[in-house]
């Protein structure tokens, strides 16, 4: 609540700046608007760091759920690229199509802090976010070709309020909390964060994630759509209940490609309509009242795994089995697999 109250004035400023920026202005006025925009971004970044540190101090607990790595990394690189525009850096994503059982918001915070740190100290260079698997870990690395870190300072870079170099952009100014927050969050998740650096050559921050939290069988989320795996054998029956014909068709196609036995039906369907071979193993449905589900699937067990699709503005809440409508295919597939594994039904 406090964070929301603090962000409201910044949100209002952003709206005003966007309104002013959309108008025709002279060169001097445009320069002033750019400086104001940079200052607001700087304040927002510092506020985010302070709120993150406060949450860690308050004993924030992780919410573990399956996270698709590749789309997360692509989105974060796009975000940081836009924030650091004008510095001439090339961003490269070389991450595998894996699922990690972790807290998505915390992992996102770690990677965003590492990417912003790389952008802060790199100009006209290259920033690479990559991953590789070993027998015991998934290694996530953020590597840059920036100014690097002197060896006597490397042991202190994860300390609070530590600035490790010089940069020339006001919007990147902060309290020196980013790397401290990344390190503390990594420890909370059971990860290990290390750095290797050479002055004048760049730095590489590596996050080690236990192999037991990683699965490799996810389609290439960056390829534009869900792909099937020829090694998959359909075992589970998934029922889709929605008032949207286009959504029913789309989800039915995705489930078929993922080798599930898919049954789609309207919320006005009669009891058990179209069902064969017993109860479904999992249900995907619009945000309907429980009575509607009981009417359509009277024979379904009350403990059947269920994914709710909602049109509300509330972000995806994987821990509550609730996704936006339409759902992101990578996140939906990961959640289906996780729920079926928990219910002892073999996922595909």
CSV table of C-alpha atoms in Angstrom, one decimal:
chain,number,residue,atom,x,y,z
A,1,UNK,CA,0.0,0.0,0.0
A,2,UNK,CA,2.8,2.4,0.8
A,3,UNK,CA,4.6,1.5,-2.4
A,4,UNK,CA,1.3,2.2,-4.3
A,5,UNK,CA,0.9,5.6,-2.6
A,6,UNK,CA,4.5,6.6,-3.4
A,7,UNK,CA,4.2,5.6,-7.0
A,8,UNK,CA,1.0,7.6,-7.7
A,9,UNK,CA,2.7,11.0,-8.0
A,10,UNK,CA,5.3,9.4,-10.4
A,11,UNK,CA,2.5,7.9,-12.5
A,12,UNK,CA,0.9,11.3,-12.7
A,13,UNK,CA,4.2,12.9,-13.8
A,14,UNK,CA,4.6,10.3,-16.5
A,15,UNK,CA,1.1,11.0,-17.8
A,16,UNK,CA,1.9,14.7,-17.9
A,17,UNK,CA,5.2,14.2,-19.6
A,18,UNK,CA,3.7,11.9,-22.2
A,19,UNK,CA,1.0,14.5,-22.9
A,20,UNK,CA,3.6,17.3,-23.3
A,21,UNK,CA,5.9,15.1,-25.4
A,22,UNK,CA,3.1,14.4,-27.9
A,23,UNK,CA,2.8,18.1,-28.7
A,24,UNK,CA,4.9,20.0,-31.1
A,25,UNK,CA,7.7,21.8,-29.3
A,26,UNK,CA,10.9,23.7,-30.1
A,27,UNK,CA,14.3,22.2,-29.7
A,28,UNK,CA,15.0,23.8,-26.3
A,29,UNK,CA,11.6,22.7,-24.9
A,30,UNK,CA,12.3,19.2,-26.2
A,31,UNK,CA,15.6,19.1,-24.5
A,32,UNK,CA,14.0,20.1,-21.2
A,33,UNK,CA,11.3,17.4,-21.6
A,34,UNK,CA,14.0,14.8,-22.2
A,35,UNK,CA,15.8,15.9,-19.0
A,36,UNK,CA,12.6,15.8,-17.0
A,37,UNK,CA,11.8,12.3,-18.4
A,38,UNK,CA,15.3,11.1,-17.4
A,39,UNK,CA,14.9,12.5,-13.9
A,40,UNK,CA,11.5,10.8,-13.4
A,41,UNK,CA,13.0,7.5,-14.5
A,42,UNK,CA,15.9,8.0,-12.1
A,43,UNK,CA,13.5,8.6,-9.2
A,44,UNK,CA,11.3,5.6,-10.2
A,45,UNK,CA,14.4,3.4,-10.3
A,46,UNK,CA,15.6,4.6,-6.8
A,47,UNK,CA,12.1,4.1,-5.4
A,48,UNK,CA,12.0,0.6,-6.8
A,49,UNK,CA,15.3,-0.2,-5.2
A,50,UNK,CA,14.3,1.1,-1.8
A,51,UNK,CA,11.0,-0.8,-1.8
A,52,UNK,CA,12.7,-4.0,-2.9
A,53,UNK,CA,15.3,-3.6,0.0
A,54,UNK,CA,12.4,-2.9,2.4
A,55,UNK,CA,10.6,-6.1,1.3
A,56,UNK,CA,13.7,-8.2,1.8
A,57,UNK,CA,14.3,-6.6,5.3
A,58,UNK,CA,10.7,-7.5,6.1
A,59,UNK,CA,11.3,-11.2,5.4
A,60,UNK,CA,9.5,-11.5,2.1
A,61,UNK,CA,9.0,-15.2,1.2
A,62,UNK,CA,9.2,-16.6,-2.4
A,63,UNK,CA,6.2,-17.9,-4.2
A,64,UNK,CA,7.4,-20.9,-6.2
A,65,UNK,CA,5.8,-21.6,-9.6
A,66,UNK,CA,7.0,-22.8,-13.1
A,67,UNK,CA,8.7,-19.9,-15.0
A,68,UNK,CA,9.5,-20.0,-18.8
A,69,UNK,CA,13.0,-18.6,-19.0
A,70,UNK,CA,13.3,-17.6,-22.6
A,71,UNK,CA,10.3,-15.2,-22.9
A,72,UNK,CA,11.3,-13.6,-19.6
A,73,UNK,CA,14.8,-12.9,-20.8
A,74,UNK,CA,13.6,-11.6,-24.1
A,75,UNK,CA,11.2,-9.2,-22.4
A,76,UNK,CA,13.7,-7.9,-19.9
A,77,UNK,CA,16.3,-7.3,-22.6
A,78,UNK,CA,13.7,-5.4,-24.6
A,79,UNK,CA,12.9,-3.4,-21.5
A,80,UNK,CA,16.4,-2.5,-20.6
A,81,UNK,CA,17.3,-1.7,-24.3
A,82,UNK,CA,14.5,0.8,-24.4
A,83,UNK,CA,15.5,2.3,-21.0
A,84,UNK,CA,19.2,2.6,-22.1
A,85,UNK,CA,18.5,3.9,-25.6
A,86,UNK,CA,21.2,6.2,-26.9
A,87,UNK,CA,24.1,4.3,-25.4
A,88,UNK,CA,24.6,2.3,-28.5
A,89,UNK,CA,24.7,-1.1,-26.9
A,90,UNK,CA,23.7,-4.4,-28.6
A,91,UNK,CA,21.7,-6.8,-26.5
A,92,UNK,CA,21.9,-10.5,-27.3
A,93,UNK,CA,19.7,-13.3,-25.7
A,94,UNK,CA,21.1,-16.8,-25.9
A,95,UNK,CA,19.0,-18.6,-23.3
A,96,UNK,CA,17.6,-22.1,-23.5
A,97,UNK,CA,14.0,-23.2,-23.7
A,98,UNK,CA,13.7,-24.3,-20.1
A,99,UNK,CA,11.3,-24.1,-17.2
A,100,UNK,CA,12.5,-23.0,-13.8
A,101,UNK,CA,10.6,-23.7,-10.6
A,102,UNK,CA,11.1,-20.4,-8.8
A,103,UNK,CA,9.6,-17.1,-7.8
A,104,UNK,CA,9.1,-15.2,-11.2
A,105,UNK,CA,9.1,-11.7,-9.7
A,106,UNK,CA,12.2,-12.3,-7.7
A,107,UNK,CA,14.1,-13.9,-10.7
A,108,UNK,CA,13.0,-11.0,-12.8
A,109,UNK,CA,14.3,-8.5,-10.2
A,110,UNK,CA,17.7,-10.2,-10.2
A,111,UNK,CA,18.1,-10.2,-14.0
A,112,UNK,CA,16.8,-6.7,-14.4
A,113,UNK,CA,19.3,-5.4,-11.8
A,114,UNK,CA,22.1,-7.2,-13.6
A,115,UNK,CA,21.1,-6.0,-17.0
A,116,UNK,CA,20.7,-2.4,-15.8
A,117,UNK,CA,24.1,-2.6,-14.1
A,118,UNK,CA,25.6,-3.8,-17.4
A,119,UNK,CA,23.9,-1.0,-19.4
A,120,UNK,CA,25.0,1.6,-16.8
A,121,UNK,CA,28.7,0.9,-17.3
A,122,UNK,CA,28.8,-0.1,-21.0
A,123,UNK,CA,28.6,2.3,-24.0
A,124,UNK,CA,28.7,1.2,-27.7
A,125,UNK,CA,29.3,-2.3,-26.6
A,126,UNK,CA,27.6,-5.7,-26.2
A,127,UNK,CA,25.5,-7.1,-23.4
A,128,UNK,CA,24.7,-10.8,-23.6
A,129,UNK,CA,22.2,-12.7,-21.4
A,130,UNK,CA,22.8,-16.4,-21.8
A,131,UNK,CA,22.3,-19.8,-20.1
A,132,UNK,CA,23.8,-23.3,-20.2
A,133,UNK,CA,23.3,-26.5,-18.3
A,134,UNK,CA,25.8,-28.5,-16.3
A,135,UNK,CA,25.2,-31.8,-14.5
A,136,UNK,CA,24.3,-29.8,-11.3
A,137,UNK,CA,23.2,-26.3,-12.3
A,138,UNK,CA,21.7,-24.0,-14.8
A,139,UNK,CA,24.1,-21.1,-15.2
A,140,UNK,CA,22.5,-17.7,-16.2
A,141,UNK,CA,25.0,-15.1,-17.2
A,142,UNK,CA,24.9,-11.4,-17.9
A,143,UNK,CA,28.1,-10.5,-19.7
A,144,UNK,CA,29.1,-7.0,-20.9
A,145,UNK,CA,32.0,-5.4,-22.7
A,146,UNK,CA,32.0,-2.3,-20.5
A,147,UNK,CA,34.6,-0.7,-18.2
A,148,UNK,CA,35.0,-3.7,-15.9
A,149,UNK,CA,35.7,-3.7,-12.2
A,150,UNK,CA,39.0,-3.4,-10.4
A,151,UNK,CA,40.0,-6.6,-8.5
A,152,UNK,CA,40.2,-4.8,-5.1
A,153,UNK,CA,36.6,-3.6,-5.5
A,154,UNK,CA,35.0,-6.9,-6.7
A,155,UNK,CA,34.6,-8.2,-3.1
A,156,UNK,CA,32.5,-5.2,-2.1
A,157,UNK,CA,30.2,-4.8,-5.2
A,158,UNK,CA,27.4,-6.7,-3.5
A,159,UNK,CA,27.5,-4.4,-0.4
A,160,UNK,CA,24.7,-1.9,0.0
A,161,UNK,CA,25.1,1.6,-1.3
A,162,UNK,CA,28.2,0.7,-3.3
A,163,UNK,CA,28.9,2.4,-6.7
A,164,UNK,CA,31.4,0.4,-8.7
A,165,UNK,CA,32.3,2.9,-11.4
A,166,UNK,CA,31.5,6.0,-13.4
A,167,UNK,CA,28.7,6.6,-15.8
A,168,UNK,CA,27.4,9.6,-17.7
A,169,UNK,CA,23.7,9.3,-17.7
A,170,UNK,CA,21.5,10.8,-15.0
A,171,UNK,CA,18.7,8.3,-15.4
A,172,UNK,CA,21.0,5.5,-14.4
A,173,UNK,CA,21.9,7.2,-11.1
A,174,UNK,CA,20.8,5.2,-8.1
A,175,UNK,CA,21.6,4.4,-4.4
A,176,UNK,CA,24.0,1.6,-5.2
A,177,UNK,CA,21.4,-1.0,-4.1
A,178,UNK,CA,20.9,-2.9,-7.3
A,179,UNK,CA,23.6,-5.6,-6.9
A,180,UNK,CA,23.0,-5.9,-3.2
A,181,UNK,CA,19.3,-6.6,-3.9
A,182,UNK,CA,20.2,-9.1,-6.6
A,183,UNK,CA,22.6,-10.9,-4.3
A,184,UNK,CA,20.2,-11.0,-1.3
A,185,UNK,CA,17.3,-12.2,-3.6
A,186,UNK,CA,19.5,-14.9,-5.1
A,187,UNK,CA,20.3,-16.2,-1.6
A,188,UNK,CA,16.7,-16.2,-0.7
A,189,UNK,CA,15.9,-18.4,-3.7
A,190,UNK,CA,18.8,-20.7,-3.0
A,191,UNK,CA,20.9,-19.4,-6.0
A,192,UNK,CA,24.5,-18.4,-6.0
A,193,UNK,CA,25.6,-15.1,-7.7
A,194,UNK,CA,29.2,-14.6,-8.6
A,195,UNK,CA,31.2,-12.0,-10.7
A,196,UNK,CA,34.3,-12.2,-12.9
A,197,UNK,CA,35.7,-9.0,-14.3
A,198,UNK,CA,38.7,-7.4,-15.9
A,199,UNK,CA,39.2,-3.6,-15.9
A,200,UNK,CA,38.7,-2.3,-19.4
A,201,UNK,CA,37.4,-5.6,-20.8
A,202,UNK,CA,34.0,-6.0,-19.1
A,203,UNK,CA,32.2,-8.1,-16.5
A,204,UNK,CA,30.3,-11.3,-16.3
A,205,UNK,CA,27.7,-12.0,-13.5
A,206,UNK,CA,26.7,-15.6,-13.2
A,207,UNK,CA,23.7,-17.0,-11.4
A,208,UNK,CA,23.8,-20.7,-10.5
A,209,UNK,CA,20.4,-22.4,-10.2
A,210,UNK,CA,20.2,-26.0,-8.9
A,211,UNK,CA,19.5,-28.4,-11.7
A,212,UNK,CA,16.7,-30.1,-9.8
A,213,UNK,CA,14.6,-26.8,-10.3
A,214,UNK,CA,15.0,-26.9,-14.1
A,215,UNK,CA,13.2,-28.9,-16.8
A,216,UNK,CA,14.2,-28.8,-20.5
A,217,UNK,CA,11.0,-30.0,-22.2
A,218,UNK,CA,9.4,-26.7,-23.3
A,219,UNK,CA,8.9,-25.5,-26.8
A,220,UNK,CA,10.8,-22.6,-28.3
A,221,UNK,CA,8.8,-19.8,-26.8
A,222,UNK,CA,10.4,-17.2,-29.1
A,223,UNK,CA,9.5,-19.0,-32.3
A,224,UNK,CA,6.1,-17.3,-32.6
A,225,UNK,CA,3.9,-20.1,-31.3
A,226,UNK,CA,3.6,-23.5,-29.6
A,227,UNK,CA,5.4,-26.4,-31.2
A,228,UNK,CA,4.9,-30.1,-30.6
A,229,UNK,CA,7.5,-32.5,-29.5
A,230,UNK,CA,7.5,-35.8,-31.5
A,231,UNK,CA,8.6,-37.7,-28.3
A,232,UNK,CA,5.5,-36.6,-26.4
A,233,UNK,CA,2.7,-39.1,-25.8
A,234,UNK,CA,-0.6,-37.8,-24.9
A,235,UNK,CA,-1.8,-39.1,-21.5
A,236,UNK,CA,-4.0,-36.4,-20.0
A,237,UNK,CA,-7.4,-35.1,-21.0
A,238,UNK,CA,-7.8,-31.3,-20.8
A,239,UNK,CA,-11.2,-29.6,-21.0
A,240,UNK,CA,-11.6,-26.0,-22.1
A,241,UNK,CA,-14.8,-24.2,-21.1
A,242,UNK,CA,-15.1,-20.7,-22.5
A,243,UNK,CA,-17.8,-18.3,-23.9
A,244,UNK,CA,-15.3,-17.2,-26.6
A,245,UNK,CA,-15.3,-19.4,-29.7
A,246,UNK,CA,-12.0,-18.1,-31.0
A,247,UNK,CA,-10.3,-18.7,-27.6
A,248,UNK,CA,-11.7,-22.3,-27.5
A,249,UNK,CA,-10.3,-22.9,-31.0
A,250,UNK,CA,-6.9,-21.5,-30.2
A,251,UNK,CA,-6.5,-23.4,-26.9
A,252,UNK,CA,-7.7,-26.6,-28.6
A,253,UNK,CA,-5.0,-26.2,-31.2
A,254,UNK,CA,-2.3,-25.5,-28.7
A,255,UNK,CA,-3.3,-28.5,-26.5
A,256,UNK,CA,-3.4,-30.8,-29.6
A,257,UNK,CA,0.1,-29.7,-30.6
A,258,UNK,CA,1.3,-30.4,-27.1
A,259,UNK,CA,-0.2,-33.9,-27.5
A,260,UNK,CA,-3.0,-33.6,-24.9
A,261,UNK,CA,-6.5,-34.9,-25.5
A,262,UNK,CA,-8.4,-31.7,-25.8
A,263,UNK,CA,-12.1,-31.2,-25.4
A,264,UNK,CA,-13.6,-27.6,-25.8
A,265,UNK,CA,-17.1,-26.5,-24.9
A,266,UNK,CA,-19.2,-23.5,-24.3
A,267,UNK,CA,-20.3,-22.4,-20.9
A,268,UNK,CA,-23.8,-23.2,-22.0
A,269,UNK,CA,-23.0,-26.9,-22.7
A,270,UNK,CA,-25.1,-29.5,-21.2
A,271,UNK,CA,-23.9,-31.9,-18.4
A,272,UNK,CA,-21.0,-34.0,-19.6
A,273,UNK,CA,-21.5,-33.0,-23.2
A,274,UNK,CA,-18.7,-34.3,-25.4
A,275,UNK,CA,-16.9,-36.1,-22.6
A,276,UNK,CA,-15.8,-39.7,-23.0
A,277,UNK,CA,-13.7,-42.0,-20.9
A,278,UNK,CA,-14.3,-40.5,-17.5
A,279,UNK,CA,-13.5,-37.2,-15.9
A,280,UNK,CA,-11.0,-34.7,-17.3
A,281,UNK,CA,-7.6,-34.5,-15.8
A,282,UNK,CA,-7.5,-30.7,-15.9
A,283,UNK,CA,-9.9,-27.9,-16.7
A,284,UNK,CA,-9.2,-24.5,-18.2
A,285,UNK,CA,-12.1,-22.1,-17.9
A,286,UNK,CA,-13.3,-18.6,-18.0
A,287,UNK,CA,-13.8,-16.9,-14.6
A,288,UNK,CA,-17.2,-18.7,-14.1
A,289,UNK,CA,-19.1,-19.3,-10.9
A,290,UNK,CA,-18.5,-22.8,-9.4
A,291,UNK,CA,-22.1,-23.7,-10.0
A,292,UNK,CA,-21.6,-23.4,-13.7
A,293,UNK,CA,-18.6,-25.8,-13.6
A,294,UNK,CA,-20.6,-28.3,-11.5
A,295,UNK,CA,-23.4,-28.2,-14.0
A,296,UNK,CA,-21.2,-28.8,-17.0
A,297,UNK,CA,-18.9,-31.4,-15.3
A,298,UNK,CA,-21.1,-33.0,-12.7
A,299,UNK,CA,-18.9,-36.1,-12.6
A,300,UNK,CA,-15.7,-34.2,-12.0
A,301,UNK,CA,-13.8,-34.6,-8.8
A,302,UNK,CA,-13.8,-31.5,-6.6
A,303,UNK,CA,-10.0,-31.7,-6.5
A,304,UNK,CA,-9.5,-31.6,-10.2
A,305,UNK,CA,-6.7,-29.1,-11.2
A,306,UNK,CA,-8.3,-25.9,-12.7
A,307,UNK,CA,-6.8,-22.9,-14.5
A,308,UNK,CA,-8.8,-19.7,-14.5
A,309,UNK,CA,-8.6,-17.3,-17.4
A,310,UNK,CA,-9.5,-13.7,-16.4
A,311,UNK,CA,-9.9,-10.5,-18.4
A,312,UNK,CA,-9.2,-8.4,-15.4
A,313,UNK,CA,-6.2,-6.0,-15.2
A,314,UNK,CA,-4.7,-8.1,-12.4
A,315,UNK,CA,-1.3,-9.6,-13.5
A,316,UNK,CA,-0.9,-13.3,-13.9
A,317,UNK,CA,-1.0,-15.1,-10.6
A,318,UNK,CA,0.5,-18.5,-11.3
A,319,UNK,CA,0.4,-19.4,-7.6
A,320,UNK,CA,-3.4,-19.1,-7.7
A,321,UNK,CA,-3.6,-20.9,-11.1
A,322,UNK,CA,-5.0,-17.7,-12.7
A,323,UNK,CA,-3.8,-16.3,-16.0
A,324,UNK,CA,-4.8,-13.5,-18.2
A,325,UNK,CA,-7.0,-14.0,-21.3
A,326,UNK,CA,-5.7,-14.9,-23.7
A,327,UNK,CA,-2.9,-16.6,-21.8
A,328,UNK,CA,0.7,-16.6,-22.9
A,329,UNK,CA,1.4,-20.1,-24.4
A,330,UNK,CA,4.7,-20.7,-22.6
A,331,UNK,CA,3.2,-19.8,-19.2
A,332,UNK,CA,0.0,-21.9,-19.8
A,333,UNK,CA,1.9,-25.0,-20.9
A,334,UNK,CA,4.3,-24.7,-17.9
A,335,UNK,CA,1.4,-24.4,-15.5
A,336,UNK,CA,-0.5,-27.3,-17.1
A,337,UNK,CA,2.6,-29.6,-16.6
A,338,UNK,CA,3.1,-28.4,-13.1
A,339,UNK,CA,-0.5,-29.1,-12.0
A,340,UNK,CA,-0.6,-32.5,-13.7
A,341,UNK,CA,2.6,-33.5,-12.0
A,342,UNK,CA,1.2,-32.5,-8.6
A,343,UNK,CA,-2.0,-34.4,-9.3
A,344,UNK,CA,0.0,-37.6,-10.2
A,345,UNK,CA,-1.3,-37.5,-13.8
A,346,UNK,CA,1.5,-38.0,-16.3
A,347,UNK,CA,2.0,-34.7,-18.3
A,348,UNK,CA,3.1,-34.7,-21.9
